[in-house]
Coordinates of C-alpha atoms in Angstrom, one line a residue:
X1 CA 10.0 -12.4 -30.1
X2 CA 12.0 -8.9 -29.6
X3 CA 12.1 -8.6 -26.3
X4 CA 15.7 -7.7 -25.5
X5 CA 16.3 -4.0 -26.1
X6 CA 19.0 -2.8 -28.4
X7 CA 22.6 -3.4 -27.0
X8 CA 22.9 0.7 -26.5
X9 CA 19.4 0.9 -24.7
X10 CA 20.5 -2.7 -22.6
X11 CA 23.9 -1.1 -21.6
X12 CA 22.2 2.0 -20.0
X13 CA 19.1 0.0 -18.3
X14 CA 22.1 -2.9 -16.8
X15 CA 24.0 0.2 -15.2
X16 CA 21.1 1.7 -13.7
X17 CA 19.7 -1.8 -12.5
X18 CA 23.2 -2.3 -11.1
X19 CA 23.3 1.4 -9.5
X20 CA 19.9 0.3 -7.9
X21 CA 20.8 -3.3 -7.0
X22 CA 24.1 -2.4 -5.2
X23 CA 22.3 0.8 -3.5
X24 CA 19.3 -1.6 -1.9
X25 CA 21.6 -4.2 -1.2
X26 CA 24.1 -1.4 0.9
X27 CA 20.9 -0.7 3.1
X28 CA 20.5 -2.6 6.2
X29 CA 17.4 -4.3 7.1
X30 CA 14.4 -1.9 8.3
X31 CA 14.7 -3.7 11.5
X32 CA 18.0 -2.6 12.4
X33 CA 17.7 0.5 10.2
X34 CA 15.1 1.9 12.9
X35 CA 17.4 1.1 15.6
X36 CA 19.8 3.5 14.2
X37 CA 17.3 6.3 14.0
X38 CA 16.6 5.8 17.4
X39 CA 20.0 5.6 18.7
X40 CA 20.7 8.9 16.0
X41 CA 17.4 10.9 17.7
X42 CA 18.8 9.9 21.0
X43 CA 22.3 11.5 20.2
X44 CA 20.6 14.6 18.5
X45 CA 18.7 15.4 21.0
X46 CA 21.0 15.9 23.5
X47 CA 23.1 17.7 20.7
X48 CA 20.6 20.1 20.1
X49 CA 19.2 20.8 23.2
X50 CA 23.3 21.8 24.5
X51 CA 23.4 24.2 21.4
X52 CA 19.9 26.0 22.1
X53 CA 17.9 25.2 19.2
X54 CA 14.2 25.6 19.3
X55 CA 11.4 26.9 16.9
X56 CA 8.3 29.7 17.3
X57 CA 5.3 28.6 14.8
X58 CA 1.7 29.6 15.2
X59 CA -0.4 26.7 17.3
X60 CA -4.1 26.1 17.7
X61 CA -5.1 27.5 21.3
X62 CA -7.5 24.5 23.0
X63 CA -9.6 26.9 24.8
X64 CA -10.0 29.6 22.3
X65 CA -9.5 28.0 19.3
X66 CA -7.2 31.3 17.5
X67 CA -3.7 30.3 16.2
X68 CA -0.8 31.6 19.5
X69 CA 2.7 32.1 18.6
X70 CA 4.3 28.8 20.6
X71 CA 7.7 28.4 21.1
X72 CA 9.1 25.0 21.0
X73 CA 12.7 23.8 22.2
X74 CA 14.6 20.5 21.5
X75 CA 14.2 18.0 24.6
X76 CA 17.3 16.6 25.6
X77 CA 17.0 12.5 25.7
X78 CA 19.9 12.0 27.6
X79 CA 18.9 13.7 30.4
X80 CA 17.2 12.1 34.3
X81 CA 13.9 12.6 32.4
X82 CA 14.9 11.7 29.0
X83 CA 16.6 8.0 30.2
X84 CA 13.0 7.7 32.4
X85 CA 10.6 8.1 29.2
X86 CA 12.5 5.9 27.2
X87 CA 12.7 2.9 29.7
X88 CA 9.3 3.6 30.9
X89 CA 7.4 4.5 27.5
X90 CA 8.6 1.4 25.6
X91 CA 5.7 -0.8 25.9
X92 CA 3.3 2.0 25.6
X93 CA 4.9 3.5 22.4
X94 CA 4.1 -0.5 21.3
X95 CA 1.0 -0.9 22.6
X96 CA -0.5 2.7 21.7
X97 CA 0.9 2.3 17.9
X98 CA -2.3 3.6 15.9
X99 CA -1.0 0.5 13.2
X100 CA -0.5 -2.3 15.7
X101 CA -4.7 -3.1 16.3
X102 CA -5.9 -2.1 12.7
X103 CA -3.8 -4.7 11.3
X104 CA -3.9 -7.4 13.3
X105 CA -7.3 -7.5 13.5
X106 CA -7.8 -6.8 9.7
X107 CA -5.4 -9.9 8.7
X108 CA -7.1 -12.3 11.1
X109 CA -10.1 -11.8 8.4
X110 CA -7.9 -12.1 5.2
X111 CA -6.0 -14.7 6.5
X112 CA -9.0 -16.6 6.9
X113 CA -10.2 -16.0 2.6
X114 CA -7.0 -16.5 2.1
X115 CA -6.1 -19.6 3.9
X116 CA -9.5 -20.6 2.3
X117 CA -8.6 -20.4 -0.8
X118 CA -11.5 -18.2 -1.5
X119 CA -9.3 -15.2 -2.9
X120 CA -7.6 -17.7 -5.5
X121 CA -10.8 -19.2 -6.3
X122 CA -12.5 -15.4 -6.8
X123 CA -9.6 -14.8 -9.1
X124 CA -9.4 -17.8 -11.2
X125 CA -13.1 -17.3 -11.7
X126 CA -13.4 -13.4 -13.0
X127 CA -10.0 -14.4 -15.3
X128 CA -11.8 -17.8 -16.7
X129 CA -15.1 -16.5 -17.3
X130 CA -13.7 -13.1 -18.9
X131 CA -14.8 -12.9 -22.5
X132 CA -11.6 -12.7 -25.3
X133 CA -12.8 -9.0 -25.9
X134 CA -12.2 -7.8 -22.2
X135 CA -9.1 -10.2 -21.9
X136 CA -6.5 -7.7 -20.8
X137 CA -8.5 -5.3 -18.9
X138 CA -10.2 -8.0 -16.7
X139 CA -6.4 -9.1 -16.1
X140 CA -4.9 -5.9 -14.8
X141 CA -7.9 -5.1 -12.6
X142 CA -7.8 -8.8 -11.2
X143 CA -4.9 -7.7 -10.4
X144 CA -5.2 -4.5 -8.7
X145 CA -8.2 -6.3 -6.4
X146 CA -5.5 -8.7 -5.6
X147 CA -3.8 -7.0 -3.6
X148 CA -6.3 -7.1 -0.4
X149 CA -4.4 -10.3 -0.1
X150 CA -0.8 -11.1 0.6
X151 CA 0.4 -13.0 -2.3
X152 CA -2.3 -14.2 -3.8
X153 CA -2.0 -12.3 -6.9
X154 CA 1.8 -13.2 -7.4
X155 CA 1.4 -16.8 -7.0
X156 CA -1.7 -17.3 -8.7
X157 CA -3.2 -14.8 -11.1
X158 CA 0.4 -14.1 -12.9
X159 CA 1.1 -17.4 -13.5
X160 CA -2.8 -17.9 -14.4
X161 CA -2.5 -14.7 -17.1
X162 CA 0.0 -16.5 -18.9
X163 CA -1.9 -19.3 -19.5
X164 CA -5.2 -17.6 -20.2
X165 CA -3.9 -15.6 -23.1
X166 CA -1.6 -18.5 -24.6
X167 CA -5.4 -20.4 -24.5
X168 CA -6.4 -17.1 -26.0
X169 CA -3.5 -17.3 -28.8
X170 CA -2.0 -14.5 -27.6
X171 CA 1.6 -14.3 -26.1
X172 CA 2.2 -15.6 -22.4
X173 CA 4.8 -12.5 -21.5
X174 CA 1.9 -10.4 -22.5
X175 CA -0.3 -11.9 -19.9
X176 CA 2.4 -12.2 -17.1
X177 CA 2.9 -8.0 -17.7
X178 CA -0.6 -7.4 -17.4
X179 CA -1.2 -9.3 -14.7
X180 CA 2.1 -8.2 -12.6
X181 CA 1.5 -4.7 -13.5
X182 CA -2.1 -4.8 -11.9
X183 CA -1.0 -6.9 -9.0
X184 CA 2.6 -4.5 -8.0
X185 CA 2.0 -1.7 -9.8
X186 CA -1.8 -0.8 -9.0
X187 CA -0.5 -2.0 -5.7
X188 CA -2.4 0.9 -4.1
X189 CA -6.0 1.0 -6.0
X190 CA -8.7 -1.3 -5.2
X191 CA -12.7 -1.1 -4.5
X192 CA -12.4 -2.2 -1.6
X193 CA -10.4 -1.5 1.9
X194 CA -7.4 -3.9 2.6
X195 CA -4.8 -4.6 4.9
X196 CA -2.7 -1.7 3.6
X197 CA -5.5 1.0 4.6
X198 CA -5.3 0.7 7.8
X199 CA -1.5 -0.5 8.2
X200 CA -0.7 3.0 6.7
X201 CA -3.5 5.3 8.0
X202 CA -2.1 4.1 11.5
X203 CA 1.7 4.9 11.2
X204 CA 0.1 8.6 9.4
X205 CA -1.9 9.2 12.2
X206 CA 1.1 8.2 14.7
X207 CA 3.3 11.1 12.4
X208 CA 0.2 13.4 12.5
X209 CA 0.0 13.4 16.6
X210 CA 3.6 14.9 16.6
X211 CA 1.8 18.5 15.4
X212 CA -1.6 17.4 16.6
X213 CA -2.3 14.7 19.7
X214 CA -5.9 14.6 18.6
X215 CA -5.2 13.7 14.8
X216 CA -6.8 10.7 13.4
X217 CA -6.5 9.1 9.3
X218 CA -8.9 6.4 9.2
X219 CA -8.1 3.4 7.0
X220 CA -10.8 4.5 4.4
X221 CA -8.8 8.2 4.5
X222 CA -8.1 7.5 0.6
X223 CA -10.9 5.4 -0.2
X224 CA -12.5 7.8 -3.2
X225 CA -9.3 8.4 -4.6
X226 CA -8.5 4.7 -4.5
X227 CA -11.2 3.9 -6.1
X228 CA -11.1 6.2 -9.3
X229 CA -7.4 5.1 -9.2
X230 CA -8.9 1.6 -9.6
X231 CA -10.3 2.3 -13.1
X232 CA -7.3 4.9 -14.4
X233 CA -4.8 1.6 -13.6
X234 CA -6.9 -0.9 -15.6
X235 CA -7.0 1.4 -18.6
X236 CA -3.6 2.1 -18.3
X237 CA -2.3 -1.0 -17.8
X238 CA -4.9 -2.4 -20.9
X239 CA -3.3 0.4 -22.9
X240 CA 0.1 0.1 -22.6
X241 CA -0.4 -4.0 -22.7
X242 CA -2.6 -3.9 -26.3
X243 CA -0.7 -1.0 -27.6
X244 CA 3.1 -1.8 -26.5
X245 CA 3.9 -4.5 -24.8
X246 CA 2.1 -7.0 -26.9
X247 CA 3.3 -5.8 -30.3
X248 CA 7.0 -5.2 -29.1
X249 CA 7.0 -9.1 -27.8
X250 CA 5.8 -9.9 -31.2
X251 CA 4.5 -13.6 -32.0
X252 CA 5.2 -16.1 -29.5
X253 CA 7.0 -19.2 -30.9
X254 CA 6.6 -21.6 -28.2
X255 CA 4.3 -24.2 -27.1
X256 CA 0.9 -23.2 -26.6
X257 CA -0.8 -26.4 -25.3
X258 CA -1.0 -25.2 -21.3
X259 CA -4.3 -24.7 -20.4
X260 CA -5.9 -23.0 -17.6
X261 CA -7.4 -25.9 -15.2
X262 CA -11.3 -25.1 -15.2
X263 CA -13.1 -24.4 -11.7
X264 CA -13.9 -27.7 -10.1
X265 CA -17.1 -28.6 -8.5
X266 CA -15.8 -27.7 -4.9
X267 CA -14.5 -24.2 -5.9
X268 CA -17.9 -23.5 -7.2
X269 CA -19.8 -24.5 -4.6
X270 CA -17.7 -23.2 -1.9
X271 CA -18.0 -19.7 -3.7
X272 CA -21.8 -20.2 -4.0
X273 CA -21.8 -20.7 -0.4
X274 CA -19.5 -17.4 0.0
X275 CA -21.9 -15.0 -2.1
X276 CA -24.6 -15.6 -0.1
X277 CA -22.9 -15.5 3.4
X278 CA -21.7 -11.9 2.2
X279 CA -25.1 -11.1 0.8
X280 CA -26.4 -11.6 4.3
X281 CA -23.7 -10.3 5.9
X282 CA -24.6 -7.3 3.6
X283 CA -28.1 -7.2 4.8
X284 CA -27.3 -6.8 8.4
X285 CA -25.1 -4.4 7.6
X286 CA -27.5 -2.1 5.9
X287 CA -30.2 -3.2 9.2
X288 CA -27.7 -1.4 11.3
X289 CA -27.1 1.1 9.1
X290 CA -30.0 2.7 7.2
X291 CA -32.8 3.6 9.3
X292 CA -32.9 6.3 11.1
X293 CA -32.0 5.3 14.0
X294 CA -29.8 2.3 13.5
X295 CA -27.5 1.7 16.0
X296 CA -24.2 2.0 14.0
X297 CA -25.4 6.0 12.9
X298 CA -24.1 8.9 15.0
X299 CA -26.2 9.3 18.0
X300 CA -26.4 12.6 18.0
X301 CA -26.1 13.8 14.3
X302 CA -27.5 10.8 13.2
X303 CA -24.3 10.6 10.5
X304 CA -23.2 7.7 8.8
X305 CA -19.9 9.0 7.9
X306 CA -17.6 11.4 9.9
X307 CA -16.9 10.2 13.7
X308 CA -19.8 7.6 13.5
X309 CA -19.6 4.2 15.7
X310 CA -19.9 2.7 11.4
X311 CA -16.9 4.6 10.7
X312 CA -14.9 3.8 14.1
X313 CA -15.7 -0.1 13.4
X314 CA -14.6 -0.1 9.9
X315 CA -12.1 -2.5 10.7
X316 CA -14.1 -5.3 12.8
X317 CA -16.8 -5.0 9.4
X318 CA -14.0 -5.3 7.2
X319 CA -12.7 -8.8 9.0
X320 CA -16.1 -9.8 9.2
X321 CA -16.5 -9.5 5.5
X322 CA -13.6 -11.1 4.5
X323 CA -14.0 -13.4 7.8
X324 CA -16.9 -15.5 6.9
X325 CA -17.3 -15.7 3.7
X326 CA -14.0 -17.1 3.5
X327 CA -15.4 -19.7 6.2
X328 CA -18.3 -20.0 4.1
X329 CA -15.8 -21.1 0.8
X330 CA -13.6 -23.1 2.9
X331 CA -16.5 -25.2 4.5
X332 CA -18.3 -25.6 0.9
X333 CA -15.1 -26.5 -1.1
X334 CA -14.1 -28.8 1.8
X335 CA -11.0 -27.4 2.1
X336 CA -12.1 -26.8 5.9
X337 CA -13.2 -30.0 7.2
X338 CA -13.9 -28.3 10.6
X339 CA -14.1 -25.1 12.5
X340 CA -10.5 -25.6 13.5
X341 CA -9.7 -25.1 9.3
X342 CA -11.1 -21.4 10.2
X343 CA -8.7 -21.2 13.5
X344 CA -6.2 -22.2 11.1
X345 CA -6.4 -19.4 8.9
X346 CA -6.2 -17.1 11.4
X347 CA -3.4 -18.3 13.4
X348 CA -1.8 -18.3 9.8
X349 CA -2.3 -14.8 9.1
X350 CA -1.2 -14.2 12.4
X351 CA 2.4 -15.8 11.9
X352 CA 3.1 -13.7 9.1
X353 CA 3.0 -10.5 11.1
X354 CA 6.1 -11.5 13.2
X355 CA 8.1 -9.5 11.5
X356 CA 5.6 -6.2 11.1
X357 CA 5.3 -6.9 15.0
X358 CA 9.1 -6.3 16.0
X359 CA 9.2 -3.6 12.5
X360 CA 6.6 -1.4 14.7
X361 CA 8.3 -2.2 18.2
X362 CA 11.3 -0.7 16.7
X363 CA 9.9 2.1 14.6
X364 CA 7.6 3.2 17.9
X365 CA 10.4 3.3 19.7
X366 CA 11.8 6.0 17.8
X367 CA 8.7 7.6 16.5
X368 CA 8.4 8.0 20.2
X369 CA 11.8 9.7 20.8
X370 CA 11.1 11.8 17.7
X371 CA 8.0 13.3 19.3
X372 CA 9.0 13.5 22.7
X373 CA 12.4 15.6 21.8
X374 CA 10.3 17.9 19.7
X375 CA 12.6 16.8 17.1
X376 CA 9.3 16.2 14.8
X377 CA 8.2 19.6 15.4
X378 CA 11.6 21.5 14.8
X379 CA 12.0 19.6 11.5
X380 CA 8.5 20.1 10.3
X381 CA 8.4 23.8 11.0
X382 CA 12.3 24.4 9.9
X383 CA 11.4 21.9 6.6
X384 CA 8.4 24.0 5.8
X385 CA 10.3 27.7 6.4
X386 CA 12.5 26.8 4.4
X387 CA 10.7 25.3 1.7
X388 CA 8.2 28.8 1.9
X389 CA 11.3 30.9 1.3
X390 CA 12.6 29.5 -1.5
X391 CA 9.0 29.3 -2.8
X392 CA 8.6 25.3 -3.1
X393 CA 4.9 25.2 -2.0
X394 CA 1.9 23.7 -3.1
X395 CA 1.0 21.7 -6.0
X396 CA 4.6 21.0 -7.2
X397 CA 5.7 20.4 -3.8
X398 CA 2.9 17.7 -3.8
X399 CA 4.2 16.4 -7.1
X400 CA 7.9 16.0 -5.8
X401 CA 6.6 13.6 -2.8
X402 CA 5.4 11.3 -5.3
X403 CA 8.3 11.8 -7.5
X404 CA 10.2 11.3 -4.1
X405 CA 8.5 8.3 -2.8
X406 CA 9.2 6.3 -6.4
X407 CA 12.4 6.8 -6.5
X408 CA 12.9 5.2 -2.6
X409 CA 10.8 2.4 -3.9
X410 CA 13.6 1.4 -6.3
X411 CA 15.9 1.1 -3.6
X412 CA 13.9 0.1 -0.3
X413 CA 11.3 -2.2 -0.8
X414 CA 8.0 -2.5 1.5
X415 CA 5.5 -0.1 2.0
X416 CA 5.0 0.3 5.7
X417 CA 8.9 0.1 6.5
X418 CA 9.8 2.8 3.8
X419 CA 6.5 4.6 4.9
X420 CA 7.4 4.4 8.7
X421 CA 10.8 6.3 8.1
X422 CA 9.0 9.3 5.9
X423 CA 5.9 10.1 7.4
X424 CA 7.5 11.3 10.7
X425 CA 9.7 13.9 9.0
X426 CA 6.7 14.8 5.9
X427 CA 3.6 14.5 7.6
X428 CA 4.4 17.1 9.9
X429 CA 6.4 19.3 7.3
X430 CA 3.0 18.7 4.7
X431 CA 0.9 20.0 8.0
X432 CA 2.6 23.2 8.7
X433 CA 2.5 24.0 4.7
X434 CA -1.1 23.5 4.7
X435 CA -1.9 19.7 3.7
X436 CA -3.3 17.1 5.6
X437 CA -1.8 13.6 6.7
X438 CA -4.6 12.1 4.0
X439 CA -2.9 13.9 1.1
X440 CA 0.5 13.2 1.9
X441 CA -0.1 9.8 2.7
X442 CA -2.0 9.5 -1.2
X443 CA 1.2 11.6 -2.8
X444 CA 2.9 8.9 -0.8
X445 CA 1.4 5.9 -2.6
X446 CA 1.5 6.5 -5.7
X447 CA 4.9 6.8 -5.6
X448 CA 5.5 3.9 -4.3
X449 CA 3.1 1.3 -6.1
X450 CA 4.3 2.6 -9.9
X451 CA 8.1 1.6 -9.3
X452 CA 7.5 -1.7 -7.8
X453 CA 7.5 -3.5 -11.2
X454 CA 11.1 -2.4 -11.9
X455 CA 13.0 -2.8 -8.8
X456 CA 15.1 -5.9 -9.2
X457 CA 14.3 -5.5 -5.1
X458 CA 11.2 -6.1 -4.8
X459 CA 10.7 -9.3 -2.7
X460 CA 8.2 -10.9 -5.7
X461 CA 10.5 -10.0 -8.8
X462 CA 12.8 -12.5 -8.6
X463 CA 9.6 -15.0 -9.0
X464 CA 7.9 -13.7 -11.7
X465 CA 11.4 -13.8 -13.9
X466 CA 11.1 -16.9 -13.2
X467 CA 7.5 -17.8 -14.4
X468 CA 9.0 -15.7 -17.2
X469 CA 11.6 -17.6 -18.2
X470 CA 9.3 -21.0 -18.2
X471 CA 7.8 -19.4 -21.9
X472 CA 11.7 -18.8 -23.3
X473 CA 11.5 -20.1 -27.0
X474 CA 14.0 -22.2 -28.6
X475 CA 16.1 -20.1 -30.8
X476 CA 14.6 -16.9 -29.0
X477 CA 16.6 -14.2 -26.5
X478 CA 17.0 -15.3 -22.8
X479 CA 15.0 -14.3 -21.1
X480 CA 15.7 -13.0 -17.4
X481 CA 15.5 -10.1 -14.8
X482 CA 16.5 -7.6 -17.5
X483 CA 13.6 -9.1 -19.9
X484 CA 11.1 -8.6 -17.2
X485 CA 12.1 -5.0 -16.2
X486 CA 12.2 -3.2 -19.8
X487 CA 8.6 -5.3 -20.4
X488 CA 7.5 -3.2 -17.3
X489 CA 9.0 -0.3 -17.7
X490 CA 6.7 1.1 -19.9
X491 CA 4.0 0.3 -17.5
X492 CA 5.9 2.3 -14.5
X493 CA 5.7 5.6 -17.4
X494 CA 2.3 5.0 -17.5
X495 CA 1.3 5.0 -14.2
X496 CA 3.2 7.2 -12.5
X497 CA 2.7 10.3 -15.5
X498 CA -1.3 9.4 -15.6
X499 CA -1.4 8.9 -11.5
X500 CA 0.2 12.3 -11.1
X501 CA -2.4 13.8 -14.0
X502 CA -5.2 12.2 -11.5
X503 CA -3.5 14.1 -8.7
X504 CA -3.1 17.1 -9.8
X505 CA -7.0 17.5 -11.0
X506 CA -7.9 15.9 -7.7
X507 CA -5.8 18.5 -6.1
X508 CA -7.0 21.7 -8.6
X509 CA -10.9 20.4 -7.9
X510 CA -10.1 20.2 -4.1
X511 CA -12.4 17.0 -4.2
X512 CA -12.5 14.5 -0.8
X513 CA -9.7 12.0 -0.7
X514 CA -12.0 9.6 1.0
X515 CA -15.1 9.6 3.7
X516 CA -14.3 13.0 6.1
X517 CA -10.9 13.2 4.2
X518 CA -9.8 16.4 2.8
X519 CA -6.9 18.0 1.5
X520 CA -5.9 21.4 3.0
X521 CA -5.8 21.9 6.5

């Protein structure tokens, strides 16, 4: 096996991981990190507001629709009306979060397939059943559908690609890339809406509603994208596996007698019993969907898509279609022996949130302070001047938030707490240059999912060294952190340069970023 890099290439990759390591480790946690944005907006504000400062940018006129020259001046916070809002708009700014329902209510679903053990068993099944030929890309896009879950994918299919390719004869490290690299660094493909959608499209329309009250990103805002991403990941990810990760790891001198535990009579039947709950589940869908006047169609346009009662109950469909076939599983693998096994589940999901719960008190809090000082507003029209005068518009400009957005990743972990500081300051900015909340928030993501598999920060990296290490060969190099992160860093390459490709054609073709979702203003 040659999987430690020359001692030249090693030196260079150690001082960067330790640049990275001691940079994430400086940064306080996001908790107390949006307290001192708060307390900082409070201070500005009042700052500002003594010096004067205040901005004139063209607005949309309600009643007449035609853009008005609208000046804007910095709102003192510290002032008889500032000290009211704040004590007096705390529990709203919680309560009114566009994130705080979407998620709650779409966990209480997953936690329930999850808690199941439906999601493990779906996985274990499309990895066991995958022919030798399809090996790797069946991996990675395991993987990438992992990630509707929490963990599922780190604690079951990484471990589980090892042992299906040793049983395949082909190197364990292999598998563990592949599967990692789907699971972390596809974090934001899938074919289907997860908790992420709607976590995100609610702190982006939060950000959006400091330029525009009305503003709304739905959590299927980046759904087409999301889904071509899906397939550009997986033959990425089976490219750079087959191609060079594999060869570079060389042949595997350990023992290869683990094998992958076959699906046991329970797992099957319970999934039996979840196909056909979603198949009906399906069915009434489409009853309330299809004919002409189904109930769950636009009234008056008769729409499916757009501002449809389907489209504003996205969320309550998505629970229910993780919800009960999950139930379905856990009833017919026995691992629920009752209903309270599906109460379980959901009071489960629900303890996990804890800390999301107090990270969007907090951020609402100052998202709240931001908007109400017009802060948001001076930044995003001053941002976007001066990014216009020195020419740094468009496409590139698009390019740079991604580029933006990965390096962050390598010191801030966590996609809602990073994307809870940015979207504030960029949505705006993006809207005054012209692009919508959608396509910042997709610039946003793919930044953020391609350098999660080389962040030594990353809350899962320390574990998968770890199933790593388990496959370290006798005379062979250790294997640790550093192993794992040049086996990935290829990966991270990949994705990011052919992500951005897919962007900027996306972008050039001005195609829909999801249902209603477009690009430009």
């Amino acid at each position: 096996m040659s999987s430690s890099p020359a001692s030249g290439q090693k030196g260079a990759l150690q001082r960067f991981l330790d640049i990275v390591e001691r940079g994430g480790n400086a940064l306080p946690h996001p908790i107390i990190m949006f307290f001192y944005f708060a307390v900082g907006t409070v201070a500005l504000s009042a700052l500002l507001s003594l010096i004067g400062v205040s901005v004139t940018y063209d607005a949309m006129d309600r009643a007449s629709g035609e853009l008005v020259p609208t000046t804007v001046a910095i709102k003192s916070l510290l002032t008889a009306d500032g000290v009211r809002f704040m004590f007096t708009n705390a529990i709203n700014a919680f309560t009114g979060h566009a994130a705080l329902g979407t998620i709650l209510v779409a966990m209480l679903g997953v936690g329930v397939a999850e808690y199941s053990g439906l999601i493990s068993a779906m996985l274990k099944r499309m990895v066991l059943a995958t022919p030798k030929s399809l090996l790797t890309p069946i991996l990675v896009f395991a993987g990438i559908m992992s990630n509707i879950a929490s963990d599922a994918g780190y604690v079951v299919l990484v471990p589980l690609g090892a042992i299906v390719f040793m049983s395949f004869g082909r190197h364990p490290l292999a598998g563990i890339a592949a599967a990692f690299a789907g699971v972390s660094g596809g974090f934001s493909a899938n074919l289907v809406i997860g908790s992420t959608d709607p976590l995100l499209g609610g702190i982006s329309t939060e950000a959006a509603r400091i330029m525009d009250p009305t503003y709304m990103v739905t959590p299927v805002a980046n759904y087409y994208f999301m889904v071509v991403s899906t397939f550009l990941i997986t033959i990425l990810g089976t490219i750079v596996t087959d191609k060079i990760v594999e060869p570079r790891l060389g042949s595997y001198g350990g023992d290869m007698g683990e094998k992958a535990d076959a699906m046991t009579p329970e797992e099957l039947a319970g999934l039996k019993r979840a196909k056909w709950s979603f198949f009906a589940l399906v069915a009434l869908l489409c009853a309330l969907i299809i004919p002409e006047a189904a109930p769950l169609r636009d009234p008056a346009s008769g729409q499916i898509l757009g501002n449809s009662p389907f489209m504003q109950s996205i969320i309550l469909i998505l629970t229910a279609l993780f919800l009960i076939p999950g139930a379905a599983y856990g009833f017919g693998s026995k691992t629920f022996e009752s209903a309270e096994g599906v109460v379980q589940g959901m009071v489960k999901s629900m303890s996990t949130m804890a800390s999301v719960l107090v990270i969007i008190f907090v951020s609402a809090q100052f998202v709240s302070y931001f908007t109400y000082s017009n802060l948001g507003i001076v930044a995003a029209v001053s941002g976007a001047d001066l990014l216009n005068n020195i020419g740094f518009t468009g496409l590139p400009l698009a390019v740079a938030m991604v580029l933006l957005s990965a390096v962050v990743n390598l010191f801030m972990g966590g996609a809602s707490s990073k994307w809870l500081i940015m979207a504030p300051v960029f949505i705006p900015m993006f809207m005054q240059m012209g692009f919508t909340p959608e396509y910042t928030q997709v610039a946003y993501r793919i930044g953020d999912s391609t350098t999660n598999i080389i962040t030594p920060l990353m809350t899962y990296f320390p574990i998968i060294a770890s199933f790593a290490a388990r496959y370290q060969e006798e005379n062979g190099p250790k294997i640790g952190m550093g192993t794992v992160i040049s086996m990935m860093m290829p990966y991270t390459f990949f994705f990011l340069g052919g992500w951005i490709v897919l962007f900027i054609v996306w972008s050039m073709l001005n195609l829909p970023l999801g249902p209603g979702a477009v690009m430009f203003m």
